JSON list of C-alpha atoms in Angstrom, two decimals:
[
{"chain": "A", "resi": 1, "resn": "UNK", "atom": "CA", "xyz": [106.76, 104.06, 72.46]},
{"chain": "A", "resi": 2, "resn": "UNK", "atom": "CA", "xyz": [106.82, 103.70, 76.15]},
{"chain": "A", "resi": 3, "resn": "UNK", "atom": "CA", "xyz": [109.99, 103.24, 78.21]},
{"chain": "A", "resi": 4, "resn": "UNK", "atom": "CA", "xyz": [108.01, 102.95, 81.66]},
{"chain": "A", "resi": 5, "resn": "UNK", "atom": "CA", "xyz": [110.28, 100.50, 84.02]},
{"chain": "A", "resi": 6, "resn": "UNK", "atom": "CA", "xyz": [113.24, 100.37, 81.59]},
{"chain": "A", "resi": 7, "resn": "UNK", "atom": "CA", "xyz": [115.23, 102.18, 84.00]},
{"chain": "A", "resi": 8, "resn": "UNK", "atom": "CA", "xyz": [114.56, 100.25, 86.85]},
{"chain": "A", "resi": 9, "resn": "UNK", "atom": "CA", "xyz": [117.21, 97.91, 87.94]},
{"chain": "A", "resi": 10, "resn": "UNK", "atom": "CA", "xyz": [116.63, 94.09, 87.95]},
{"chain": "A", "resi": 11, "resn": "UNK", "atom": "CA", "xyz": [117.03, 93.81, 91.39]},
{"chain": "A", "resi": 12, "resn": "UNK", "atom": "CA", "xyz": [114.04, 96.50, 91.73]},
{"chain": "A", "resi": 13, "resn": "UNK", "atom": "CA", "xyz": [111.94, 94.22, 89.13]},
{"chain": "A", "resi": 14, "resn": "UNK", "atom": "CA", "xyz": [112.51, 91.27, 91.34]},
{"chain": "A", "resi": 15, "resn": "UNK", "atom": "CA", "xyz": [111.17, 93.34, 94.42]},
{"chain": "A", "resi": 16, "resn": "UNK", "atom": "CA", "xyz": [108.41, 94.24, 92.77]},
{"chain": "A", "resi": 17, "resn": "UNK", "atom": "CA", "xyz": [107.54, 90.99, 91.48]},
{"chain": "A", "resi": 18, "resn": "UNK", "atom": "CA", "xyz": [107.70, 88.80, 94.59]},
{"chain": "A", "resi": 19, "resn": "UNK", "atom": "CA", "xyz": [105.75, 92.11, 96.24]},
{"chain": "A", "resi": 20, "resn": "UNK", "atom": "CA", "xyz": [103.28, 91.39, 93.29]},
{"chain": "A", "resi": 21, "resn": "UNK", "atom": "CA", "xyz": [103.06, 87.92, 94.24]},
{"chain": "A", "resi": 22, "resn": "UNK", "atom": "CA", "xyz": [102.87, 87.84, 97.34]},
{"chain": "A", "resi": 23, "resn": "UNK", "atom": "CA", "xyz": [99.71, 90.66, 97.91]},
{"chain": "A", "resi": 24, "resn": "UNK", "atom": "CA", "xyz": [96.80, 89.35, 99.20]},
{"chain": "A", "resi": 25, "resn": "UNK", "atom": "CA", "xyz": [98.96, 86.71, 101.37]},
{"chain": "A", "resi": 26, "resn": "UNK", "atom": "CA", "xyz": [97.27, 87.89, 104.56]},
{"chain": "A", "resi": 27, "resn": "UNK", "atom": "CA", "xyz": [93.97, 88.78, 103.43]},
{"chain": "A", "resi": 28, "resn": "UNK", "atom": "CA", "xyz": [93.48, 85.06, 101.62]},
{"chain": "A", "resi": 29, "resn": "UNK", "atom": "CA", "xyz": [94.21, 83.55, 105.33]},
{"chain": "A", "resi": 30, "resn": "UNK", "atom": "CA", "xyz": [91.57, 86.34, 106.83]},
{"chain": "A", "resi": 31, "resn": "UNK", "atom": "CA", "xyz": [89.23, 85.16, 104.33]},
{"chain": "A", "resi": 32, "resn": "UNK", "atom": "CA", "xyz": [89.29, 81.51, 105.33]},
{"chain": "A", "resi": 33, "resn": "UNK", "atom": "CA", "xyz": [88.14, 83.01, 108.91]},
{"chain": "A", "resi": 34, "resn": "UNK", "atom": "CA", "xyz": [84.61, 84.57, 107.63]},
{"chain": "A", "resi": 35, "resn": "UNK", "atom": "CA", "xyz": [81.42, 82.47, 109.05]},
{"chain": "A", "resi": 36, "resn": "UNK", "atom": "CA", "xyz": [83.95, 80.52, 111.77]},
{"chain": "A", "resi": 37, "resn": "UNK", "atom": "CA", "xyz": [83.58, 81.50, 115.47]},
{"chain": "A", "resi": 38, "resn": "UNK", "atom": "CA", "xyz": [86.27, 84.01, 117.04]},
{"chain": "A", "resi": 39, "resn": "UNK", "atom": "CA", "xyz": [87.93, 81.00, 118.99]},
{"chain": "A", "resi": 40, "resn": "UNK", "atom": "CA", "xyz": [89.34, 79.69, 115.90]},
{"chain": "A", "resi": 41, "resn": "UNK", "atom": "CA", "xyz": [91.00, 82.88, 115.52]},
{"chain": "A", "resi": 42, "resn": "UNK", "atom": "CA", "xyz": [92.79, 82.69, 118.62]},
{"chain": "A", "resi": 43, "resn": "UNK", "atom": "CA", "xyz": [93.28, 78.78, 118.65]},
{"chain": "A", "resi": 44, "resn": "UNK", "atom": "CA", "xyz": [95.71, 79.56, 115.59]},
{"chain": "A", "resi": 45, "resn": "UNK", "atom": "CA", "xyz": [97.07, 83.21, 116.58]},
{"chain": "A", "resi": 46, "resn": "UNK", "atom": "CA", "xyz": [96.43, 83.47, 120.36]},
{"chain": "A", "resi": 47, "resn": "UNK", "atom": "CA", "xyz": [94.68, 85.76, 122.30]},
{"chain": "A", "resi": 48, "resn": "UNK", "atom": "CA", "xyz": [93.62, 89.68, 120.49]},
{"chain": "A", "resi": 49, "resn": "UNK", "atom": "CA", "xyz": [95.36, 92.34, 121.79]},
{"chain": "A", "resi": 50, "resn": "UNK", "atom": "CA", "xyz": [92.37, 94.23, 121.59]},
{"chain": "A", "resi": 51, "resn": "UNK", "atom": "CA", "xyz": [88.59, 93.98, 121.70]},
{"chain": "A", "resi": 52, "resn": "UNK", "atom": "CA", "xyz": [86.57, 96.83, 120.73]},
{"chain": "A", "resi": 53, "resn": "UNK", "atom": "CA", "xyz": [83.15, 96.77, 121.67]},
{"chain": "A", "resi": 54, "resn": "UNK", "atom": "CA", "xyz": [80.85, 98.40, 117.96]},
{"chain": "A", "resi": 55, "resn": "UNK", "atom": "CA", "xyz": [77.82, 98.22, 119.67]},
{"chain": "A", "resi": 56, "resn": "UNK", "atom": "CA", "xyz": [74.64, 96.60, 118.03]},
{"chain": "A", "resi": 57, "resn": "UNK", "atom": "CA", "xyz": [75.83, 93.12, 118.79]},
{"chain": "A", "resi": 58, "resn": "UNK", "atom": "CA", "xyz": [78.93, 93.98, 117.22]},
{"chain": "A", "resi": 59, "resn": "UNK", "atom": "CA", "xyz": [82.93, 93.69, 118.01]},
{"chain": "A", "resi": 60, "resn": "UNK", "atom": "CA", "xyz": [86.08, 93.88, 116.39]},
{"chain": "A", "resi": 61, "resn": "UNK", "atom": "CA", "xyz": [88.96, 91.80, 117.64]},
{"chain": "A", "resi": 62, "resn": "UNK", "atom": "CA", "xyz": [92.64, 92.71, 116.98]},
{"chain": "A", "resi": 63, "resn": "UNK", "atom": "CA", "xyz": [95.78, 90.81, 116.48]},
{"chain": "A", "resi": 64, "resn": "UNK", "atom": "CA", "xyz": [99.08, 93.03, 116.47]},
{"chain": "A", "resi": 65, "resn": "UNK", "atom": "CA", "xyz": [102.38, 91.50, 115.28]},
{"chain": "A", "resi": 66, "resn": "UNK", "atom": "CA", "xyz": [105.80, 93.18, 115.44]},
{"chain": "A", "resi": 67, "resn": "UNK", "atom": "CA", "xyz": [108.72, 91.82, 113.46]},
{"chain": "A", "resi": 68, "resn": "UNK", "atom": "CA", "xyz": [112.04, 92.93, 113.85]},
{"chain": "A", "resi": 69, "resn": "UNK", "atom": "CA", "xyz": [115.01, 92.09, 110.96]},
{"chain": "A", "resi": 70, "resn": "UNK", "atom": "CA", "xyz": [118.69, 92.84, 110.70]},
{"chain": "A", "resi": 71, "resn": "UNK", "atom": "CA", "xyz": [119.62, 94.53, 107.69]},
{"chain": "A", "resi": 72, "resn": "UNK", "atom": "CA", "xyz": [123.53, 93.97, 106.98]},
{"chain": "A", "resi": 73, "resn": "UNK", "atom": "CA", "xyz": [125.68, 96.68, 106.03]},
{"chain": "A", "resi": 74, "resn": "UNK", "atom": "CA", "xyz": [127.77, 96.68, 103.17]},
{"chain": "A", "resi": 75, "resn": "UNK", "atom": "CA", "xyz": [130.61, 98.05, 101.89]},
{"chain": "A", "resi": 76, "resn": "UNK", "atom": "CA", "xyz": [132.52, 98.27, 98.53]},
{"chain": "A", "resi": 77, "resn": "UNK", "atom": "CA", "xyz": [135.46, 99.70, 96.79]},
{"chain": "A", "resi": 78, "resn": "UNK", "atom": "CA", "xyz": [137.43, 99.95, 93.81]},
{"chain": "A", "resi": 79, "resn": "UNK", "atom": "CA", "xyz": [141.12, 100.46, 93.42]},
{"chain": "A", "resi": 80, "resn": "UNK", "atom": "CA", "xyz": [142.27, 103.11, 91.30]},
{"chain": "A", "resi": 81, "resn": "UNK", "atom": "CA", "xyz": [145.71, 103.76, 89.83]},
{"chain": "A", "resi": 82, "resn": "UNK", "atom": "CA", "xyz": [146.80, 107.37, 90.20]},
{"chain": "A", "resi": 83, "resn": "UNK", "atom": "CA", "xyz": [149.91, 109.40, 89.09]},
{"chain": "A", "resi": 84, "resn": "UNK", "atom": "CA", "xyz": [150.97, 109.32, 92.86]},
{"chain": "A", "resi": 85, "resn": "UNK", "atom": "CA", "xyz": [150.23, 105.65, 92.90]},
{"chain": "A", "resi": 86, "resn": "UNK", "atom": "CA", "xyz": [147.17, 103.03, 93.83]},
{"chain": "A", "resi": 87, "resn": "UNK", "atom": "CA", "xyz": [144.61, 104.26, 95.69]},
{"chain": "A", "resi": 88, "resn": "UNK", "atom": "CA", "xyz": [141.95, 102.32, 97.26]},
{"chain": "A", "resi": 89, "resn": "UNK", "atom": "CA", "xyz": [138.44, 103.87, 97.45]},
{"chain": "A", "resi": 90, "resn": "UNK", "atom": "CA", "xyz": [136.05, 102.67, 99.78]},
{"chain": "A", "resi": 91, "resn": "UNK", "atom": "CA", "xyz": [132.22, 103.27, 100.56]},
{"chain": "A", "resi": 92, "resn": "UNK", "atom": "CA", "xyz": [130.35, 101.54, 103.38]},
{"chain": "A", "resi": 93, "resn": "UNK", "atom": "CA", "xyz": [126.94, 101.86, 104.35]},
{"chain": "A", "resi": 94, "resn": "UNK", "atom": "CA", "xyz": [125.88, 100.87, 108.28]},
{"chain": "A", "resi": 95, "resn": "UNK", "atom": "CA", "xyz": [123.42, 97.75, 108.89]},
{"chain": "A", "resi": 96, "resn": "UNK", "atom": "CA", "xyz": [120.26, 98.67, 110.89]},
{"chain": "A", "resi": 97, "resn": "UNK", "atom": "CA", "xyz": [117.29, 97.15, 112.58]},
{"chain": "A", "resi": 98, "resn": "UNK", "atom": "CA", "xyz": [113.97, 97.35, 110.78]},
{"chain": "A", "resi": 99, "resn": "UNK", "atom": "CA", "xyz": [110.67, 96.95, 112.69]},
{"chain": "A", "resi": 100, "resn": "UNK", "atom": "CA", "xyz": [107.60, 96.48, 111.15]},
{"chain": "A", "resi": 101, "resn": "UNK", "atom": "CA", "xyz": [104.22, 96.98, 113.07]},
{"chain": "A", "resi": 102, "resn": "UNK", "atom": "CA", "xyz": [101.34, 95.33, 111.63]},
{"chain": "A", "resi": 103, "resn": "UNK", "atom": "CA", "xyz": [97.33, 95.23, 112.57]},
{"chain": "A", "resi": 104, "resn": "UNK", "atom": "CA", "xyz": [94.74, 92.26, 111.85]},
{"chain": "A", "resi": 105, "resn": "UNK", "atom": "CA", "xyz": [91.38, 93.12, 112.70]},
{"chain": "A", "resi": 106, "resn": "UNK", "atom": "CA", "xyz": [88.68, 90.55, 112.64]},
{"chain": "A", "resi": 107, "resn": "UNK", "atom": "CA", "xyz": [85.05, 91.91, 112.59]},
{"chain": "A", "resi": 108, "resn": "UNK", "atom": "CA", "xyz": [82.39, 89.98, 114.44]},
{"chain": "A", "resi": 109, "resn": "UNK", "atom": "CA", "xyz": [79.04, 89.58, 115.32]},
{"chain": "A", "resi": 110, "resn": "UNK", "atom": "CA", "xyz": [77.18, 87.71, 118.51]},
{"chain": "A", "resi": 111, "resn": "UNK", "atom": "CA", "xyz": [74.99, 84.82, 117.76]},
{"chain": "A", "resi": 112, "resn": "UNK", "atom": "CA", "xyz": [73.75, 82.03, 120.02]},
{"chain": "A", "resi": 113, "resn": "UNK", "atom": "CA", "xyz": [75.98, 83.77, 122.80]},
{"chain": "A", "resi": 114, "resn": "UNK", "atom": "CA", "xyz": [79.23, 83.59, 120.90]},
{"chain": "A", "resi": 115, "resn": "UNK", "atom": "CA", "xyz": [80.82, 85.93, 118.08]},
{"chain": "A", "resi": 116, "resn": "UNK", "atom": "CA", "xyz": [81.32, 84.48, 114.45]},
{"chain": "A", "resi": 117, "resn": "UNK", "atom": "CA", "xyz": [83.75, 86.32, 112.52]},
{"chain": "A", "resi": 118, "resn": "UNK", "atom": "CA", "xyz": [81.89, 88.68, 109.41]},
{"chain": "A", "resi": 119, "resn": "UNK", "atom": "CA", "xyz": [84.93, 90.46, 107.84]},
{"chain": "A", "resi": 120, "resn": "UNK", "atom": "CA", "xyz": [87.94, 91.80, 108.74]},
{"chain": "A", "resi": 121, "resn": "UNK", "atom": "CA", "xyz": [90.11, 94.73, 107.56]},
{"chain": "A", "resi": 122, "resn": "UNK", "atom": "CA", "xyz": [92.45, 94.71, 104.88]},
{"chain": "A", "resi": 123, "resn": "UNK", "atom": "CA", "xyz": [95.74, 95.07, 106.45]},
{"chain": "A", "resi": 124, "resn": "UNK", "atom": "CA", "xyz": [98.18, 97.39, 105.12]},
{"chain": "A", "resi": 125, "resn": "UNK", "atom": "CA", "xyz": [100.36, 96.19, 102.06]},
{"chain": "A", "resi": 126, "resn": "UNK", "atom": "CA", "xyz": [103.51, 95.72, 103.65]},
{"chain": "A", "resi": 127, "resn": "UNK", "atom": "CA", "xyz": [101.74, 93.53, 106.27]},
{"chain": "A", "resi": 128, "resn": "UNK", "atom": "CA", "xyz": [100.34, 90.89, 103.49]}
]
């Protein structure tokens, strides 16, 4: 009998479950984009960051987002009762800034002298 995941806390289950849930977030917007012209693109995101030529009538466009979070720090403790008396333990862990650095590329292809999105990239699964 398997006993995969029975260790795992249930706040780790719930991580993975919303993580679950939300994949594909991202790419199911991109999606929507396919067969529209570029301009929509930036009507809803602004301009790309960058715009790589492919040659062959061919172009990628890039959107780059950075987000930036607090993390809090916590701390804990427990009191313990000792033959010299009560002692209280603590433990405290530092908050930090977390910055995540995420890519949408858009691939596109001229037609009537504008560009009309084809595909994109996936982006990477902590940026869905």
């Amino acid at each position: 009998m398997s006993t995969y995941g029975a260790g795992l806390p249930t706040r780790g289950l719930k991580i993975v479950f919303v993580a679950l849930t939300l994949a594909g977030c991202a790419s199911d917007i991109m999606k929507n984009y396919v067969g529209q012209p570029v301009e929509s693109v930036i009507l809803d995101y602004g301009p790309p960051t960058a715009v790589v030529d492919l040659g062959q009538g061919e172009r990628a466009y890039q959107w780059r987002k950075v987000s930036t979070s607090a993390v809090s720090g916590t701390s804990s403790g427990e009191v313990r009762h000792t033959k010299h008396g009560t002692v209280y333990e603590g433990t405290e862990t530092p908050g930090y800034i977390e910055r995540q650095e995420c890519f949408y590329t858009f691939y596109a292809r001229a037609s009537g002298g504008r560009w009309f999105i084809t595909n994109f990239r996936q982006p990477k699964l902590q940026c869905e």
